[in-house]
């Protein structure tokens, strides 16, 4: 497995990591045994970066990792583990963002307990809380590094301007954002800012929530996946158009002797040496397809062919609903 740096002064990690939202029931039911099988496969494949969050299954993802680490003494050192906090609910049960020092530390303490760890390698503010300046949020996170509960800090779904301001208060190791051939807005400043500042750009949903794979989630399953059931890209007539267009990408991947998921991740790796995709899946076979992208070397001609079948702006529908847009920063 090729390596990349997790920030200018951070550790080397696998060029492709793993997004453990799939250890929750976000994209369909799963269980601890299936999650542990994925963790076994990650070790076999040389994947060392493991990304989770407190809200993935309301602790289910972190618990699965924690029981695996407990059952496999010594494995902790094989992984660079990241988790996140910010998203919570107010007294009335409404979605609420909280980047106060008290909330971040309390949630990290709970995450550490579920994971069975004394510290995490990377701790993110999951969204920007508008009550706090970027400098204040970075300082609140930085205190957890100073206390030894995290080795480094990161931000998720933020604008380049937020990153630049936060960096003045405490070093930011990574920014996480949705980024793929289906969602290319990070190209409008975030990828460039991360490169300039020595910050890792961690790309979640690198295969477009299955659209950029050889086996997109079937129509009949979408109503059973709450996030996708209301997602504009997976609702008609957008879904039919997106499946039609991405068929050309699947055909191209086959002509190039690889899988669509592998090619989608390989494309991301060409966007800069600081870009780190973190695909998530419940399938060991699909995981192998995603990770195979690290072994592909794409030429300029290959990139031109990809652009020809998936030109910028091809996707039909927004990546989020109005409610899902509460938190992520729009900057272009």
Coordinates of C-alpha atoms in Angstrom, one line a residue:
X1 CA 0.0 0.0 0.0
X2 CA 1.3 3.4 -0.9
X3 CA 1.6 6.0 1.8
X4 CA 0.6 9.6 2.3
X5 CA 1.1 12.1 5.2
X6 CA -1.7 13.0 7.5
X7 CA -0.8 16.7 7.6
X8 CA 2.6 18.3 7.2
X9 CA 4.0 16.9 10.5
X10 CA 1.7 13.9 10.9
X11 CA 2.3 10.2 10.5
X12 CA 2.4 8.3 7.3
X13 CA -0.9 6.5 6.5
X14 CA -2.2 4.4 3.7
X15 CA -3.0 6.4 0.6
X16 CA -6.6 5.1 0.8
X17 CA -8.3 4.8 4.2
X18 CA -11.6 3.5 5.4
X19 CA -14.8 5.4 6.4
X20 CA -16.4 3.4 9.2
X21 CA -19.9 5.0 8.8
X22 CA -20.6 1.6 7.2
X23 CA -20.2 0.0 10.7
X24 CA -23.5 1.7 11.5
X25 CA -26.8 0.9 9.7
X26 CA -26.5 4.0 7.5
X27 CA -26.5 2.1 4.2
X28 CA -28.2 -1.0 5.4
X29 CA -28.2 -3.3 8.4
X30 CA -24.9 -4.6 9.7
X31 CA -23.5 -6.3 12.7
X32 CA -20.3 -6.6 14.7
X33 CA -19.1 -9.7 13.0
X34 CA -19.4 -8.1 9.6
X35 CA -17.5 -5.0 10.9
X36 CA -14.8 -7.2 12.3
X37 CA -14.4 -9.0 9.0
X38 CA -13.9 -5.6 7.3
X39 CA -11.2 -4.7 9.9
X40 CA -9.5 -8.0 9.3
X41 CA -9.5 -7.2 5.5
X42 CA -8.2 -3.7 6.1
X43 CA -5.1 -5.2 7.9
X44 CA -4.6 -7.7 5.0
X45 CA -4.8 -4.9 2.5
X46 CA -2.5 -2.6 4.3
X47 CA -5.1 0.1 5.1
X48 CA -4.0 1.9 8.2
X49 CA -6.3 5.0 8.4
X50 CA -9.6 4.3 10.1
X51 CA -12.2 7.1 10.3
X52 CA -15.3 7.0 12.5
X53 CA -17.6 9.4 14.5
X54 CA -19.6 9.5 17.6
X55 CA -22.9 9.8 15.6
X56 CA -22.3 6.8 13.3
X57 CA -25.0 4.6 14.6
X58 CA -25.0 6.6 17.8
X59 CA -21.8 4.9 19.0
X60 CA -22.3 1.6 17.1
X61 CA -19.3 2.2 14.8
X62 CA -17.0 3.1 17.6
X63 CA -18.2 0.2 19.7
X64 CA -17.4 -2.2 16.8
X65 CA -13.9 -0.9 16.5
X66 CA -13.4 -1.0 20.3
X67 CA -14.5 -4.6 20.6
X68 CA -12.2 -5.5 17.7
X69 CA -9.2 -3.8 19.3
X70 CA -10.0 -5.5 22.7
X71 CA -10.2 -8.9 21.0
X72 CA -6.9 -8.4 19.1
X73 CA -4.3 -7.0 21.5
X74 CA -1.5 -5.1 19.8
X75 CA -3.6 -4.2 16.7
X76 CA -4.1 -0.6 18.0
X77 CA -0.6 0.3 16.7
X78 CA -1.6 -0.8 13.2
X79 CA -4.2 1.9 12.8
X80 CA -4.3 5.7 12.8
X81 CA -7.8 6.3 14.2
X82 CA -9.9 9.4 13.7
X83 CA -13.2 10.3 15.2
X84 CA -15.5 13.4 15.3
X85 CA -18.0 15.3 17.4
X86 CA -20.2 18.4 17.0
X87 CA -23.5 17.1 15.8
X88 CA -26.0 16.6 18.6
X89 CA -29.7 17.5 19.5
X90 CA -31.2 20.3 21.5
X91 CA -33.7 19.9 24.3
X92 CA -36.5 19.5 21.8
X93 CA -34.7 16.8 19.8
X94 CA -33.7 19.1 16.9
X95 CA -30.4 18.8 15.2
X96 CA -27.9 21.1 16.9
X97 CA -24.2 21.9 16.4
X98 CA -22.0 22.3 19.5
X99 CA -18.3 23.1 19.3
X100 CA -18.0 24.3 22.8
X101 CA -14.9 23.1 24.7
X102 CA -17.1 21.3 27.2
X103 CA -19.1 19.4 24.6
X104 CA -16.2 18.4 22.4
X105 CA -14.3 17.1 25.4
X106 CA -17.3 15.3 26.9
X107 CA -18.0 13.6 23.5
X108 CA -14.4 12.7 23.0
X109 CA -14.3 11.1 26.4
X110 CA -17.3 9.0 25.5
X111 CA -15.7 8.0 22.2
X112 CA -12.5 7.0 23.9
X113 CA -14.5 4.8 26.2
X114 CA -16.3 3.1 23.3
X115 CA -13.1 2.7 21.4
X116 CA -11.2 1.5 24.5
X117 CA -8.4 4.0 23.9
X118 CA -6.5 6.6 25.9
X119 CA -6.3 8.9 22.8
X120 CA -7.2 9.1 19.2
X121 CA -4.8 10.1 16.5
X122 CA -7.1 12.7 15.0
X123 CA -10.2 14.4 16.4
X124 CA -12.4 16.5 14.1
X125 CA -15.0 19.1 14.7
X126 CA -17.7 17.4 12.5
X127 CA -19.3 20.7 11.4
X128 CA -18.8 24.4 11.9
X129 CA -20.8 25.8 14.8
X130 CA -21.6 29.4 13.9
X131 CA -21.6 30.4 17.5
X132 CA -17.8 30.1 17.6
X133 CA -15.2 31.6 15.3
X134 CA -12.9 29.2 13.5
X135 CA -10.1 30.4 15.8
X136 CA -12.2 29.5 18.9
X137 CA -13.1 26.1 17.5
X138 CA -9.5 25.3 16.7
X139 CA -8.5 26.4 20.2
X140 CA -11.2 24.2 21.8
X141 CA -9.9 21.2 19.8
X142 CA -6.3 22.1 20.5
X143 CA -6.8 21.9 24.2
X144 CA -7.6 18.2 23.8
X145 CA -4.2 17.7 22.1
X146 CA -2.6 19.5 25.0
X147 CA -4.4 17.2 27.4
X148 CA -3.2 14.1 25.5
X149 CA -6.6 12.9 24.4
X150 CA -5.9 13.5 20.7
X151 CA -2.7 13.6 18.7
X152 CA -4.0 16.0 16.1
X153 CA -7.1 17.9 15.1
X154 CA -9.2 18.4 12.0
X155 CA -12.2 20.1 10.6
X156 CA -15.0 18.7 8.4
X157 CA -17.1 20.3 5.7
X158 CA -15.6 23.7 6.1
X159 CA -14.7 26.5 3.7
X160 CA -11.1 27.4 2.8
X161 CA -11.4 30.7 4.6
X162 CA -12.4 28.8 7.8
X163 CA -9.4 26.6 7.5
X164 CA -7.1 29.5 7.1
X165 CA -8.4 31.2 10.2
X166 CA -8.4 28.1 12.3
X167 CA -4.8 27.4 11.4
X168 CA -3.8 30.7 13.1
X169 CA -5.0 29.3 16.4
X170 CA -3.8 25.7 16.3
X171 CA -2.3 23.4 13.6
X172 CA -5.0 21.6 11.6
X173 CA -3.8 18.2 10.3
X174 CA -6.8 17.4 8.1
X175 CA -9.9 18.7 6.5
X176 CA -12.6 16.2 5.6
X177 CA -15.1 16.8 2.9
X178 CA -17.2 15.0 0.4
X179 CA -15.1 14.8 -2.8
X180 CA -15.4 12.6 -5.8
X181 CA -16.0 12.6 -9.5
X182 CA -19.7 13.3 -8.6
X183 CA -18.9 16.1 -6.1
X184 CA -16.1 18.4 -7.2
X185 CA -16.7 21.6 -5.3
X186 CA -13.5 21.1 -3.2
X187 CA -11.6 21.8 -6.4
X188 CA -12.8 25.4 -6.1
X189 CA -10.4 26.4 -3.3
X190 CA -10.3 23.7 -0.6
X191 CA -8.0 21.2 -2.3
X192 CA -5.6 24.1 -3.2
X193 CA -5.7 25.6 0.3
X194 CA -5.0 22.3 2.0
X195 CA -2.0 21.8 -0.3
X196 CA -0.7 25.2 0.4
X197 CA -1.1 24.9 4.2
X198 CA 0.2 21.3 4.5
X199 CA -3.2 19.9 5.5
X200 CA -4.4 16.5 4.4
X201 CA -7.6 16.6 2.3
X202 CA -9.6 13.5 3.4
X203 CA -12.3 12.7 0.8
X204 CA -15.4 10.9 2.1
X205 CA -18.0 9.3 -0.2
X206 CA -15.3 8.9 -2.9
X207 CA -17.5 6.5 -5.0
X208 CA -20.5 8.8 -4.9
X209 CA -22.6 6.7 -2.5
X210 CA -22.4 3.8 -4.9
X211 CA -23.0 5.7 -8.2
X212 CA -19.4 5.4 -9.1
X213 CA -19.2 1.6 -8.7
X214 CA -20.0 -1.4 -10.8
X215 CA -23.1 -2.2 -8.6
X216 CA -24.9 1.0 -7.6
X217 CA -27.5 0.5 -4.8
X218 CA -30.6 -0.9 -6.6
X219 CA -33.7 1.3 -6.9
X220 CA -35.7 -1.1 -4.8
X221 CA -33.3 -0.8 -1.8
X222 CA -33.2 3.0 -1.8
X223 CA -36.5 3.4 0.2
X224 CA -35.0 1.3 2.9
X225 CA -31.9 3.6 3.3
X226 CA -33.2 6.8 5.0
X227 CA -30.4 9.0 3.9
X228 CA -30.7 8.1 0.2
X229 CA -34.5 7.9 0.2
X230 CA -34.6 11.7 0.4
X231 CA -31.3 12.5 -1.3
X232 CA -31.9 14.5 -4.5
X233 CA -29.4 12.4 -6.5
X234 CA -31.2 9.2 -5.7
X235 CA -34.7 10.5 -6.4
X236 CA -36.4 10.3 -9.8
X237 CA -35.9 11.6 -12.4
X238 CA -32.4 12.4 -11.2
X239 CA -31.6 8.8 -10.3
X240 CA -32.3 7.4 -13.8
X241 CA -30.1 10.1 -15.4
X242 CA -27.3 9.5 -12.9
X243 CA -27.4 5.8 -13.6
X244 CA -27.4 6.4 -17.3
X245 CA -24.5 8.7 -17.3
X246 CA -22.3 6.6 -14.9
X247 CA -22.8 3.6 -17.1
X248 CA -20.2 5.2 -19.4
X249 CA -17.8 5.3 -16.5
X250 CA -18.4 1.7 -15.7
X251 CA -17.7 0.8 -19.3
X252 CA -14.5 2.9 -19.3
X253 CA -13.3 1.2 -16.1
X254 CA -13.8 -2.2 -17.7
X255 CA -11.9 -1.1 -20.9
X256 CA -9.1 0.0 -18.6
X257 CA -9.0 -3.4 -16.9
X258 CA -10.2 -2.2 -13.5
X259 CA -13.4 -1.7 -11.5
X260 CA -15.4 1.5 -11.4
X261 CA -14.7 1.9 -7.6
X262 CA -11.0 1.4 -8.1
X263 CA -10.9 4.0 -10.9
X264 CA -12.9 6.5 -8.9
X265 CA -10.5 6.3 -6.0
X266 CA -7.5 6.3 -8.3
X267 CA -8.8 9.6 -9.9
X268 CA -8.9 11.2 -6.4
X269 CA -5.3 10.2 -5.8
X270 CA -4.2 12.2 -8.8
X271 CA -5.7 15.4 -7.3
X272 CA -2.7 15.9 -5.1
X273 CA -0.4 14.0 -2.8
X274 CA -2.3 15.3 0.2
X275 CA -5.7 13.8 -1.0
X276 CA -6.7 10.7 0.9
X277 CA -10.0 8.9 -0.1
X278 CA -11.8 7.0 2.7
X279 CA -14.4 4.7 1.0
X280 CA -16.8 2.8 3.2
X281 CA -18.5 -0.5 2.6
X282 CA -20.0 -3.5 4.4
X283 CA -18.6 -5.8 1.7
X284 CA -15.0 -7.2 1.8
X285 CA -15.2 -7.8 -2.0
X286 CA -16.2 -4.2 -2.6
X287 CA -13.5 -3.0 -0.2
X288 CA -10.9 -4.7 -2.3
X289 CA -12.2 -3.0 -5.4
X290 CA -11.9 0.4 -3.7
X291 CA -8.4 -0.2 -2.4
X292 CA -7.2 -1.5 -5.8
X293 CA -7.3 2.2 -6.9
X294 CA -4.0 2.7 -5.0
X295 CA -2.3 0.4 -7.4
X296 CA -3.4 2.3 -10.5
X297 CA -1.2 4.8 -12.3
X298 CA -3.4 7.0 -14.4
X299 CA -1.9 8.8 -17.5
X300 CA -2.9 12.2 -18.9
X301 CA -4.8 10.2 -21.5
X302 CA -6.6 8.2 -18.9
X303 CA -7.7 11.4 -17.1
X304 CA -8.9 12.9 -20.4
X305 CA -11.0 9.8 -21.0
X306 CA -12.5 10.0 -17.5
X307 CA -13.3 13.7 -18.0
X308 CA -15.0 12.9 -21.3
X309 CA -17.5 10.4 -19.7
X310 CA -18.0 12.4 -16.5
X311 CA -17.4 16.1 -17.2
X312 CA -17.6 18.6 -14.4
X313 CA -21.2 19.1 -13.3
X314 CA -22.6 15.9 -14.8
X315 CA -24.5 14.8 -11.7
X316 CA -28.2 15.5 -11.5
X317 CA -29.5 16.7 -8.2
X318 CA -27.9 18.3 -5.2
X319 CA -25.7 16.2 -2.9
X320 CA -27.8 17.1 0.2
X321 CA -31.4 18.1 1.0
X322 CA -32.1 21.5 2.5
X323 CA -32.0 19.9 6.0
X324 CA -28.8 18.1 5.4
X325 CA -27.2 21.3 4.3
X326 CA -27.4 22.6 7.9
X327 CA -23.7 22.6 9.0
X328 CA -21.6 22.2 5.8
X329 CA -20.2 25.5 4.6
X330 CA -20.9 26.6 1.0
X331 CA -18.1 28.8 -0.3
X332 CA -18.6 29.0 -4.0

